[in-house]
Coordinates of C-alpha atoms and ligand atoms in Angstrom, one line a residue:
X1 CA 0.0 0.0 0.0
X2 CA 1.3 3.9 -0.7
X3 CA 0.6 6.2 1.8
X4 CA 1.0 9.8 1.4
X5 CA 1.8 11.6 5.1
X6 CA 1.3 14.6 5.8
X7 CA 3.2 16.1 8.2
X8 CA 2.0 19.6 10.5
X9 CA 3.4 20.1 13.5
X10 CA 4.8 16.9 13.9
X11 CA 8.5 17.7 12.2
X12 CA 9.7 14.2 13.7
X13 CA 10.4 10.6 12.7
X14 CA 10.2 9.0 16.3
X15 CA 6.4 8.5 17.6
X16 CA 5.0 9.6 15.0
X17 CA 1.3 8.1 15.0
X18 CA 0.7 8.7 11.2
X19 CA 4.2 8.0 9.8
X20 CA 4.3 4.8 11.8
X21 CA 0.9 3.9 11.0
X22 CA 2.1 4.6 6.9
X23 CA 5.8 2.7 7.3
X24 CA 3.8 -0.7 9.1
X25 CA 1.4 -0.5 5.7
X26 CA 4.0 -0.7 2.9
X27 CA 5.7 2.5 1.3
X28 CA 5.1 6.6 2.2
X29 CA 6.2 10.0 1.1
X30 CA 5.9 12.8 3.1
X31 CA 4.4 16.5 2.3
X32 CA 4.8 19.3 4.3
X33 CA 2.4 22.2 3.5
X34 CA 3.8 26.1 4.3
X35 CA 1.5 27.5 6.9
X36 CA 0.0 30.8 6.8
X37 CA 0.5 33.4 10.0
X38 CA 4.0 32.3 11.5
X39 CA 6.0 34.4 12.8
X40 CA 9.1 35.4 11.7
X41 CA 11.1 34.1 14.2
X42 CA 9.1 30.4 14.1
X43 CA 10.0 31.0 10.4
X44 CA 14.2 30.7 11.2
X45 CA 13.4 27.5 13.2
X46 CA 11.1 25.9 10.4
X47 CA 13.7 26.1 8.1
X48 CA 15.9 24.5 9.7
X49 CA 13.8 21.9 11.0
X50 CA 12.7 20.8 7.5
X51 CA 15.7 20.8 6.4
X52 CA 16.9 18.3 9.3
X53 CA 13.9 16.0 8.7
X54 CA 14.4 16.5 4.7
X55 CA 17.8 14.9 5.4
X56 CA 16.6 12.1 7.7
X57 CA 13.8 10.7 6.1
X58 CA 16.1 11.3 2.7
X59 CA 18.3 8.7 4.3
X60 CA 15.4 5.7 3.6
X61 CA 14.0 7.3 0.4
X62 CA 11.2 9.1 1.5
X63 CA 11.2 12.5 0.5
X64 CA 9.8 15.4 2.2
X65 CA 7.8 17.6 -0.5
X66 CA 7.0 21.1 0.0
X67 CA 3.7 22.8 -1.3
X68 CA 1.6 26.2 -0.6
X69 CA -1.6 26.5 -0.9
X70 CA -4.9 26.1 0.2
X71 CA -4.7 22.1 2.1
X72 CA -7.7 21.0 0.6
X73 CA -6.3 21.6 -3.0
X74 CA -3.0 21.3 -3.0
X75 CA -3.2 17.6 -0.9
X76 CA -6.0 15.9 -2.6
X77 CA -4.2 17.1 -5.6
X78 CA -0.9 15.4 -4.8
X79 CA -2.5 12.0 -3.5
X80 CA -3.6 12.1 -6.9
X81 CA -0.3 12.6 -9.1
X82 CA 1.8 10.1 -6.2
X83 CA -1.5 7.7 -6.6
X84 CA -1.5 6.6 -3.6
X85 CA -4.0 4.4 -1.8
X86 CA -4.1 6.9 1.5
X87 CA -3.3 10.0 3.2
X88 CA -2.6 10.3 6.5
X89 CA -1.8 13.2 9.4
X90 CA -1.6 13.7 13.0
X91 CA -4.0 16.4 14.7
X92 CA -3.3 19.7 15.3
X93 CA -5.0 21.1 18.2
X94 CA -5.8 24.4 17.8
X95 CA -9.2 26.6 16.0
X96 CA -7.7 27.1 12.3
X97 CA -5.7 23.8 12.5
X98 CA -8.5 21.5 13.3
X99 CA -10.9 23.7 10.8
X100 CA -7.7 22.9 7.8
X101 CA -8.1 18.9 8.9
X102 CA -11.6 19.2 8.8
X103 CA -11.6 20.8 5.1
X104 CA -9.5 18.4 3.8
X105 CA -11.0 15.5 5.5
X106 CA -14.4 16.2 3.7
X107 CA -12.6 17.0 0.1
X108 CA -10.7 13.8 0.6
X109 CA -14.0 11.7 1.4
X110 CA -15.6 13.4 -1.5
X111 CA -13.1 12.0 -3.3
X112 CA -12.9 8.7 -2.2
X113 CA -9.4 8.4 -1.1
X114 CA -9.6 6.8 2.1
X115 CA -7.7 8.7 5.1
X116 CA -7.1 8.8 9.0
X117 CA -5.8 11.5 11.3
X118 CA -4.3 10.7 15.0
X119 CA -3.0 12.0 17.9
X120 CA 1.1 13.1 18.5
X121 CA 0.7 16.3 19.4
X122 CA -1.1 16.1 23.4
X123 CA -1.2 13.4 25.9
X124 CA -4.9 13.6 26.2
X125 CA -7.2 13.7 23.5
X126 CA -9.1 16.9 24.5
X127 CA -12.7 16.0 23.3
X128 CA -12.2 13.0 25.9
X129 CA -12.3 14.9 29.4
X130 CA -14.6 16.6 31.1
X131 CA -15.5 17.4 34.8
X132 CA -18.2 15.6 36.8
X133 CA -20.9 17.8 35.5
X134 CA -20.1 16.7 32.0
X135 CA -18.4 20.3 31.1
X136 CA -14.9 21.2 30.1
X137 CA -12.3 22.0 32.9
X138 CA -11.7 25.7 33.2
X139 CA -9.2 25.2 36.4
X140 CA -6.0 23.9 35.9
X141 CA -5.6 22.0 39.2
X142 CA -8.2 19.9 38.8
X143 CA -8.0 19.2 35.3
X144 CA -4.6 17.9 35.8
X145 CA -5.3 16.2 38.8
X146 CA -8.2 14.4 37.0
X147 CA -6.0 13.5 34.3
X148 CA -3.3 12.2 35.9
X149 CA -5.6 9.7 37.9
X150 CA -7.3 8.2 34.7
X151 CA -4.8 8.7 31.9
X152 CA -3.2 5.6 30.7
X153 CA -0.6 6.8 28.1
X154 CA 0.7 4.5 26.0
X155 CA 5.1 3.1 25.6
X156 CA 6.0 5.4 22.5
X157 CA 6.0 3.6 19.4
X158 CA 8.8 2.0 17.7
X159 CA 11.2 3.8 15.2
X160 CA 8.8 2.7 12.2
X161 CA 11.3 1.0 9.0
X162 CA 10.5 3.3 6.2
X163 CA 10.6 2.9 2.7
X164 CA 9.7 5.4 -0.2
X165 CA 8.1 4.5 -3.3
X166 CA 9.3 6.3 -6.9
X167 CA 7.5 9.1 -8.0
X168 CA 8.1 12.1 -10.4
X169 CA 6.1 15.1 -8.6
X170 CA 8.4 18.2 -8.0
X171 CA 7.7 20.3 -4.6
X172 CA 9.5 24.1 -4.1
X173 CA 12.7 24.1 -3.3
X174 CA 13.3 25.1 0.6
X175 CA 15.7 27.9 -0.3
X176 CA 13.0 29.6 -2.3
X177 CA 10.5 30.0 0.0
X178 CA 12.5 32.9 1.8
X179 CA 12.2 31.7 5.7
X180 CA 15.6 32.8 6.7
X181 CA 16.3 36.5 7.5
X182 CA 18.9 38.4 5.2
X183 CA 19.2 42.1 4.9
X184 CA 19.3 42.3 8.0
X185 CA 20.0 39.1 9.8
X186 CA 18.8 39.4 12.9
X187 CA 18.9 35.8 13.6
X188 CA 22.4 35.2 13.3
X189 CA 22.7 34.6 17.3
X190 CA 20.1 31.6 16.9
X191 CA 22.9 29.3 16.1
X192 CA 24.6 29.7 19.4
X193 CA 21.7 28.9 21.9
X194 CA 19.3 26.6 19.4
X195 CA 19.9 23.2 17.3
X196 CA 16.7 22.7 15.6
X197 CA 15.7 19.4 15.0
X198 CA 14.8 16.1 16.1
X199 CA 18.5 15.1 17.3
X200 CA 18.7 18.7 19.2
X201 CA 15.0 17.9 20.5
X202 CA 16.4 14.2 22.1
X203 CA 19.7 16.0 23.2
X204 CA 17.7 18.4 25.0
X205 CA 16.2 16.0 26.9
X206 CA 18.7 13.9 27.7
X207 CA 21.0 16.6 29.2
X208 CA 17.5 18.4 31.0
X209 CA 16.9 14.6 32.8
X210 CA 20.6 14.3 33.4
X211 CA 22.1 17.5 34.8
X212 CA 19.3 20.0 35.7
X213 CA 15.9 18.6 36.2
X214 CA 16.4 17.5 40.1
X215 CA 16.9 21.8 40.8
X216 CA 13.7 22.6 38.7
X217 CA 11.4 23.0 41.1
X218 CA 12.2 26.3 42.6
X219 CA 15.3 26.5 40.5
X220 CA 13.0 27.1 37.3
X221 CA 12.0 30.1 38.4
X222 CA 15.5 32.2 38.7
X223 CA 16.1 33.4 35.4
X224 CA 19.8 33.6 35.5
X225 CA 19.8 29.8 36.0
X226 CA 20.0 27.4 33.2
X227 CA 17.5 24.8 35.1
X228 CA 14.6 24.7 32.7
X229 CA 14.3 22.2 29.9
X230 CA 14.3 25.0 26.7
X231 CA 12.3 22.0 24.8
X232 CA 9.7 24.4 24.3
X233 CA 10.5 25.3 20.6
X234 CA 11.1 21.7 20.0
X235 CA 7.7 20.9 21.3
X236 CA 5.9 23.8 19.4
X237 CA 7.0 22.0 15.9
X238 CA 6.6 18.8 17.1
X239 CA 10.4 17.3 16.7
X240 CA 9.9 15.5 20.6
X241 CA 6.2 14.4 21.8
X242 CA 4.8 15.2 25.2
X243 CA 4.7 11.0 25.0
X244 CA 8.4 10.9 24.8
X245 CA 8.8 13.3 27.2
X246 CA 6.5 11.9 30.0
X247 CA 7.9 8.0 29.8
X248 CA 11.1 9.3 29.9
X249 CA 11.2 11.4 32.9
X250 CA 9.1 8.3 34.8
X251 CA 11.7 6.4 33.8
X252 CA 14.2 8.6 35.4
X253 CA 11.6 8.6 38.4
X254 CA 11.3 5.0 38.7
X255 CA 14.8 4.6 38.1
X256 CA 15.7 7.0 41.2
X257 CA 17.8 9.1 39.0
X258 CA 14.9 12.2 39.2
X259 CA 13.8 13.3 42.0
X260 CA 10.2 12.8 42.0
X261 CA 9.0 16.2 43.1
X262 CA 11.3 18.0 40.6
X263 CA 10.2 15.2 38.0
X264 CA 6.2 15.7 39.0
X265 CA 6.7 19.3 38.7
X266 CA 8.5 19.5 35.2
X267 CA 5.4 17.0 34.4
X268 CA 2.8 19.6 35.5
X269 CA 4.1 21.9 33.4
X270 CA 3.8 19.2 30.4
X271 CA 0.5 19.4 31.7
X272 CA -0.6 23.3 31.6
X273 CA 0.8 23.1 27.7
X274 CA -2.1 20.4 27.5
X275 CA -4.5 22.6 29.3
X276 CA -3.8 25.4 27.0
X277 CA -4.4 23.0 23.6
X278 CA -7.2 22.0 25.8
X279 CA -8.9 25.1 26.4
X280 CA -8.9 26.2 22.6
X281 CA -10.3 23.5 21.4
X282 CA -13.6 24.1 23.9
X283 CA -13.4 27.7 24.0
X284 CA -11.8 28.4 20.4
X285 CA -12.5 32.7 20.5
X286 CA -9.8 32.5 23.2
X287 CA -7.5 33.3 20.5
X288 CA -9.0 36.8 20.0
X289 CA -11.5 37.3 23.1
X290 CA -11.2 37.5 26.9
X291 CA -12.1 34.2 28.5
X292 CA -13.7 36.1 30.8
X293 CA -16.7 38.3 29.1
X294 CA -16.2 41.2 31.3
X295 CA -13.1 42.4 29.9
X296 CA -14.1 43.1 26.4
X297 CA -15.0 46.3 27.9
X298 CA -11.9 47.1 29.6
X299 CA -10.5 50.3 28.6
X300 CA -7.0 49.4 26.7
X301 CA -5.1 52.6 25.9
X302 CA -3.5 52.9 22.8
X303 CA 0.1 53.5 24.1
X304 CA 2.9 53.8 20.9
X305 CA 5.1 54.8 22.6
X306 CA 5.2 53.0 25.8
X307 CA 4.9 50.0 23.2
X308 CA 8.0 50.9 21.4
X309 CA 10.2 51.2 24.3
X310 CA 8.9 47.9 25.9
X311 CA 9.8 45.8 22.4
X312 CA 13.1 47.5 22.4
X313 CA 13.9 46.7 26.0
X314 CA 14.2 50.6 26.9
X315 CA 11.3 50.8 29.8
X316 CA 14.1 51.9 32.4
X317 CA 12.9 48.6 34.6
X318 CA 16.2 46.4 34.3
X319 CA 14.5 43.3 34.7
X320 CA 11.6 44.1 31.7
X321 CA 15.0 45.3 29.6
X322 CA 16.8 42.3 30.3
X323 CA 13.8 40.3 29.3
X324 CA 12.9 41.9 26.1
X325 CA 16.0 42.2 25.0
X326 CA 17.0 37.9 26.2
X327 CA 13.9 37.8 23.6
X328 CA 15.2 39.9 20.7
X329 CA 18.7 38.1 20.7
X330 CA 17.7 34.5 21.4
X331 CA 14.0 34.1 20.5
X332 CA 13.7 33.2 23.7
X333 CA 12.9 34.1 27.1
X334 CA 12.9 32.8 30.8
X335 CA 9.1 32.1 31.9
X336 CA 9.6 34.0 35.0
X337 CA 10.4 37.1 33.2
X338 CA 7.8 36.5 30.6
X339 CA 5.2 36.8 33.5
X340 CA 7.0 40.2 34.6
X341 CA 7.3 42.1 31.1
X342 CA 3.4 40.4 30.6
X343 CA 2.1 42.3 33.4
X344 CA 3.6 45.6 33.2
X345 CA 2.6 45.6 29.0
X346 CA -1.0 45.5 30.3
X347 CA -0.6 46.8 33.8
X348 CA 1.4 49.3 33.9
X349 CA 1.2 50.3 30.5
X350 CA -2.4 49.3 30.2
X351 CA -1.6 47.6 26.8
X352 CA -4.2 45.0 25.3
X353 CA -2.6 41.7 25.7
X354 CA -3.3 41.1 21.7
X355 CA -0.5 43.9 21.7
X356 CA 2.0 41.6 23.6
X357 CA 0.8 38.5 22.1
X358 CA 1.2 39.4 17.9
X359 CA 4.4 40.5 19.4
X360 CA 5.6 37.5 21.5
X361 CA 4.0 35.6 18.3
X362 CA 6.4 37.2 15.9
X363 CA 9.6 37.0 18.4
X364 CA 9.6 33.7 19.5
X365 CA 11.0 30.6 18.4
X366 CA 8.8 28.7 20.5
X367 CA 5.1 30.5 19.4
X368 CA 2.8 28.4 20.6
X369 CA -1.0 29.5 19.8
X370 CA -2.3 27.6 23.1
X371 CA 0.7 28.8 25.5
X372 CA 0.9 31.8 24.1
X373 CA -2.7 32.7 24.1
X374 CA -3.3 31.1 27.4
X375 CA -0.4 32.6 29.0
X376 CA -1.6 35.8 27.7
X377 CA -4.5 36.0 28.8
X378 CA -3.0 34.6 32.8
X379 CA -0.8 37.6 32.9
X380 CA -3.5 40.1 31.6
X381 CA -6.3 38.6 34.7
X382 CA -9.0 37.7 32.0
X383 CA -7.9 34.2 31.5
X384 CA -9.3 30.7 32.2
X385 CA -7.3 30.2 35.7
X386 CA -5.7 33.6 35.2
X387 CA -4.0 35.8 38.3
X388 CA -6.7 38.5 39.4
X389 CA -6.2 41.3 37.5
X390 CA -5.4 43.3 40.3
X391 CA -2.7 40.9 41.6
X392 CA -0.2 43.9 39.8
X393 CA 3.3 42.2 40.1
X394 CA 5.9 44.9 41.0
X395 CA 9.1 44.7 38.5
X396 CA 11.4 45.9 41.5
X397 CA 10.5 43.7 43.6
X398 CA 10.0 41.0 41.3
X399 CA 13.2 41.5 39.9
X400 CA 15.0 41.7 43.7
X401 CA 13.6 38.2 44.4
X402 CA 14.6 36.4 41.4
X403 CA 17.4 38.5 40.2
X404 CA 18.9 39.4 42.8
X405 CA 22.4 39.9 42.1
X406 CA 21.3 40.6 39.1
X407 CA 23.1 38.4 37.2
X408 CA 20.5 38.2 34.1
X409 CA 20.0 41.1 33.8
X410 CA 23.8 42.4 33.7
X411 CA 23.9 39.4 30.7
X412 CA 21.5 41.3 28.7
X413 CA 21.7 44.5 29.5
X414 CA 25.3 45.2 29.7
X415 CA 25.3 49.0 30.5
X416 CA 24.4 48.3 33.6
X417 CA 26.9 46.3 34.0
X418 CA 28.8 47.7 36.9
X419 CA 26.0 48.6 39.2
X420 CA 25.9 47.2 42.9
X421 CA 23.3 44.4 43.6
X422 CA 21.7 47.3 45.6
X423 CA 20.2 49.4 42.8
X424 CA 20.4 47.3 40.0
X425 CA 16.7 46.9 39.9
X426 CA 16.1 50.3 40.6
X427 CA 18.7 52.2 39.4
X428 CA 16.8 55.4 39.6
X429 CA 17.7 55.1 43.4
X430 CA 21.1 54.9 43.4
X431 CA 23.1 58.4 43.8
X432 CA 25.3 60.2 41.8
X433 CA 28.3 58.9 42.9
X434 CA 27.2 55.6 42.3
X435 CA 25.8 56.3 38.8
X436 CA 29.4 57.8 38.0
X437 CA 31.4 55.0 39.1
X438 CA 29.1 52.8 37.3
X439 CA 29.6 55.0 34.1
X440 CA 25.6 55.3 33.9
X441 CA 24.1 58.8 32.8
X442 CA 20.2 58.2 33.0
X443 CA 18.3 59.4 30.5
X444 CA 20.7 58.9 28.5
X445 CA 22.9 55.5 28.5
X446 CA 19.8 53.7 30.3
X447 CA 16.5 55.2 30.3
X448 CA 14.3 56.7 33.0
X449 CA 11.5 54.7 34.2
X450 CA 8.9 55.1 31.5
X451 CA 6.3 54.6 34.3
X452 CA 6.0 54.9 37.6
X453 CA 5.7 52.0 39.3
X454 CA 3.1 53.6 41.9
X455 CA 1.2 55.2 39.1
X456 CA 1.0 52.3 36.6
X457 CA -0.6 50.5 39.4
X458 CA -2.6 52.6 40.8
X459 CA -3.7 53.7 37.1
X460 CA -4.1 49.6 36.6
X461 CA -6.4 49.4 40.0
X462 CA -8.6 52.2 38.6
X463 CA -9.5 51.2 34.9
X464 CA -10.2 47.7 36.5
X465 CA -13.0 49.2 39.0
X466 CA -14.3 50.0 35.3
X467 CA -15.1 46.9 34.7
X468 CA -16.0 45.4 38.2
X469 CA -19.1 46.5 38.4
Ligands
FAD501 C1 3.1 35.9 28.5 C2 3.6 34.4 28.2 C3 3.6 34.0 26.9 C4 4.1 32.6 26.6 N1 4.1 32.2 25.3 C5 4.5 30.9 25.1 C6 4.5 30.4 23.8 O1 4.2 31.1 22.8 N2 5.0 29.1 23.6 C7 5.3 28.3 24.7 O2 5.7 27.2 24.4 N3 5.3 28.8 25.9 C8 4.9 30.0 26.2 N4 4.8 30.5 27.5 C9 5.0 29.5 28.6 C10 6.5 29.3 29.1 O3 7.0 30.6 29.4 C11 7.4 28.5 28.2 O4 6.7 27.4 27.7 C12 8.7 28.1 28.9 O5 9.3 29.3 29.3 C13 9.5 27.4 27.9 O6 10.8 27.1 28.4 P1 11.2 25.6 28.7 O7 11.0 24.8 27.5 O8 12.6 25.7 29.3 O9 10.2 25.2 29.9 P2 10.2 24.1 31.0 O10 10.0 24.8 32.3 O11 11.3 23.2 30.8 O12 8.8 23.4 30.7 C14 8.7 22.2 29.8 C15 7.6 22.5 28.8 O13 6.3 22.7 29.5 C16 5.6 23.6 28.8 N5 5.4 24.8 29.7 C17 6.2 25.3 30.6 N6 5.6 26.4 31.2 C18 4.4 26.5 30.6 C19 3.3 27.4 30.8 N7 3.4 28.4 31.8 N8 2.2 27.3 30.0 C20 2.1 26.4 29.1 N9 3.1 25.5 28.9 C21 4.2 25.5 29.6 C22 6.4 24.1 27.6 O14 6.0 23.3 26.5 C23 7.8 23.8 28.0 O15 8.7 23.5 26.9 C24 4.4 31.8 27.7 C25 4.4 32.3 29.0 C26 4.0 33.6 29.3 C27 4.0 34.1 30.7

């Protein structure tokens, strides 16, 4: 039997429902159709994660062909010219990708070409689990808890044996669909912190299990501390499986070589990247609209400026700079500081979230639509499960807990560099003398705050008594 697969956001060869399920039924080739709406940084990973996969599945003669279009033309169409007998996919879990699977499904069946999607995106299938009153979860504790008492989740699957078949169909060329930056390239620091692919995925994991995961509870919140996982951009194109990830960290529990509270944690937070898949596909406006109605009136200022300065990493709060700017260079940032910058964009600055998240969307190489969206939506107080809204974190403080040497942000934001531990989250405190010997001049080598932190909240406290009533 030929079997055409198509792969989504499932760039790997290892558990891989729909390419095992093609390689155990005779011979496959693989298409992979461009997207539309990714961000430019997600772009830079893509590339190189086709071209990794390209390479691997070249290996046993299957080849990876590239299309654009419209799914539901451009598939069907293929299945055709390759004749095969079947086309197959795994699910993606979010509003417009289970609306593209839906489209093609019906063209396909129209067609008569017989077809099957499956899970290797989530752990748990979310049209399978609801709470006692038959409703989606909208609380992550219990949703997790539940899940974790009835889930059985099955061994991964075995590397499937795969074989091509000989076809004449031409795809694009990878080069030619422009993913990489060039004039200018501000990706070329990717390299050092990211190896995209499956491999990188596997070797992420292995080192995570092995060297940092018994200090990530606790440990994962200090940004200057390499103690979380940094799978996430891995996970968001699907080159490692929440599967893989879960039997090998019980492994590591069982074996005794993972703590199991540092394990269980990690594992939870496995768990709120299902809750977020989770919630879109019950409550799919969550991608535009507040989870919770009453914000849709809240009165978001159009703030350009304030904007600007926050994307560039110039709001004069060193720990928002350090984070913005970890972000800009990396395509990455620490979760911790995520929260921070989060808060004050739509606190302090009284930003809509959409703002943050288009941005965040474009910026980093691990956009997720269900974290991102999600996470969001937590930070802004109008989320499923989300902090109140007036739970206002303070960037001084948060910065003095977590930062407090301020080791992070020295490593992004080098002109403060020689500042004591004392100011260095405030260093509109620190006196002249100080400044001097730290060769700071603000307002000028580092910025003024662009707030005041007693203002933005109290400005924060008062647009949300709009909305309380
Ligand atoms: C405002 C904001 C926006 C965010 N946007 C994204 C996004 O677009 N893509 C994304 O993957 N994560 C997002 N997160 C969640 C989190 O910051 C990242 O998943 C995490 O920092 C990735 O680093 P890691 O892989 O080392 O995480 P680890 O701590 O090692 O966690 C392992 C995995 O669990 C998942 N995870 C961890 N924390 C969370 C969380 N809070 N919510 C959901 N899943 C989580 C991720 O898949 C992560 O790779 C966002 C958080 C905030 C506050």
């Amino acid at each position: 039997m030929k079997t055409l697969v198509w792969l989504r956001e499932d760039l790997r060869i290892e558990d891989n429902a729909a390419l095992h399920f093609a390689a155990a039924n005779g011979s496959l080739q693989a298409v992979y159709v461009l997207p539309e709406g990714l961000g430019e940084a997600s772009r830079w990973w893509l590339h190189h994660s086709l071209s990794s996969l390209a390479q691997s599945l070249e290996s046993d003669g299957v080849d990876l062909i590239l299309k654009t279009g419209r799914v539901s033309h451009v598939i069907p169409k293929l299945a055709r010219k390759l004749d095969v007998d079947q086309v197959v996919w795994n699910r993606v879990y979010s509003p417009s990708g289970m609306e593209i699977g839906r489209e093609l499904k019906e063209q396909l069946n129209n067609d008569e070409m017989p077809n099957r999607s499956f899970n290797a995106q989530l752990l748990i299938e979310p049209g399978k689990v609801f709470n006692k009153q038959g409703g989606p979860f909208k609380v992550f504790t219990p949703f997790w808890r539940h899940c974790v008492q009835t889930m059985r989740i099955d061994e991964c699957l075995q590397t499937p044996e795969l074989e091509g078949f000989s076809h004449s169909v031409r795809g694009d060329e990878l080069d030619d669909w422009g993913l990489l930056p060039t004039k200018p390239n501000w990706a070329n620091h990717f390299p050092d912190h990211w190896s995209p692919g499956e491999e990188g995925a596997h070797k992420g994991l292995r080192s995570f299990l092995a060297a940092k995961v018994n200090a990530y509870n606790g440990g994962r919140d200090f940004p200057a501390q390499d103690n979380t996982s940094k799978l996430s951009p891995h996970l968001a194109f699907g080159e490692i499986g929440p599967r893989q990830i879960w039997h090998a960290t019980q492994e590591g529990i069982n074996g005794g070589w993972v703590d199991a509270e540092h394990g269980r944690k990690f594992l939870s937070e496995i768990g709120w990247r299902e809750f977020a898949r989770y919630l879109l596909v019950h409550f799919p406006h969550l991608v535009r609209d507040p989870f919770n109605a009453r914000f849709s009136e809240f009165p978001w200022q159009d703030q350009p400026k304030l904007v600007s300065a926050w994307q560039r990493g110039q709001t004069g709060y060193p720990i928002v700079d350090a984070g913005m700017r970890e972000l800009w260079q990396t395509g990455y940032m620490h979760n911790r500081v995520r929260m921070i910058v989060a808060s004050f964009l739509t606190k302090h600055c009284l930003t809509h979230w959409q703002v943050g998240m288009d941005w965040f969307w474009d910026t980093l190489l691990d956009a997720d639509i269900g974290n991102n969206t999600a996470s969001w939506q937590w930070a802004a107080g109008c989320g499923a499960d989300a902090a109140p809204y007036f739970r206002i974190f303070n960037p001084i403080l948060q910065g003095e807990k977590f930062d407090k040497q301020g080791e992070y942000i020295k490593r992004w934001v080098p002109e403060l560099g020689k500042l004591s531990a004392k100011y260095i989250n405030k260093p509109w405190e620190a006196g002249a003398n100080e400044l001097d010997q730290a060769q700071i001049k603000l307002g000028s080598t580092y910025p003024y705050p662009i707030v005041d932190h007693k203002q933005g909240r109290e400005g924060a406290l008062a647009a949300y008594q709009q909305i309380k009533k």
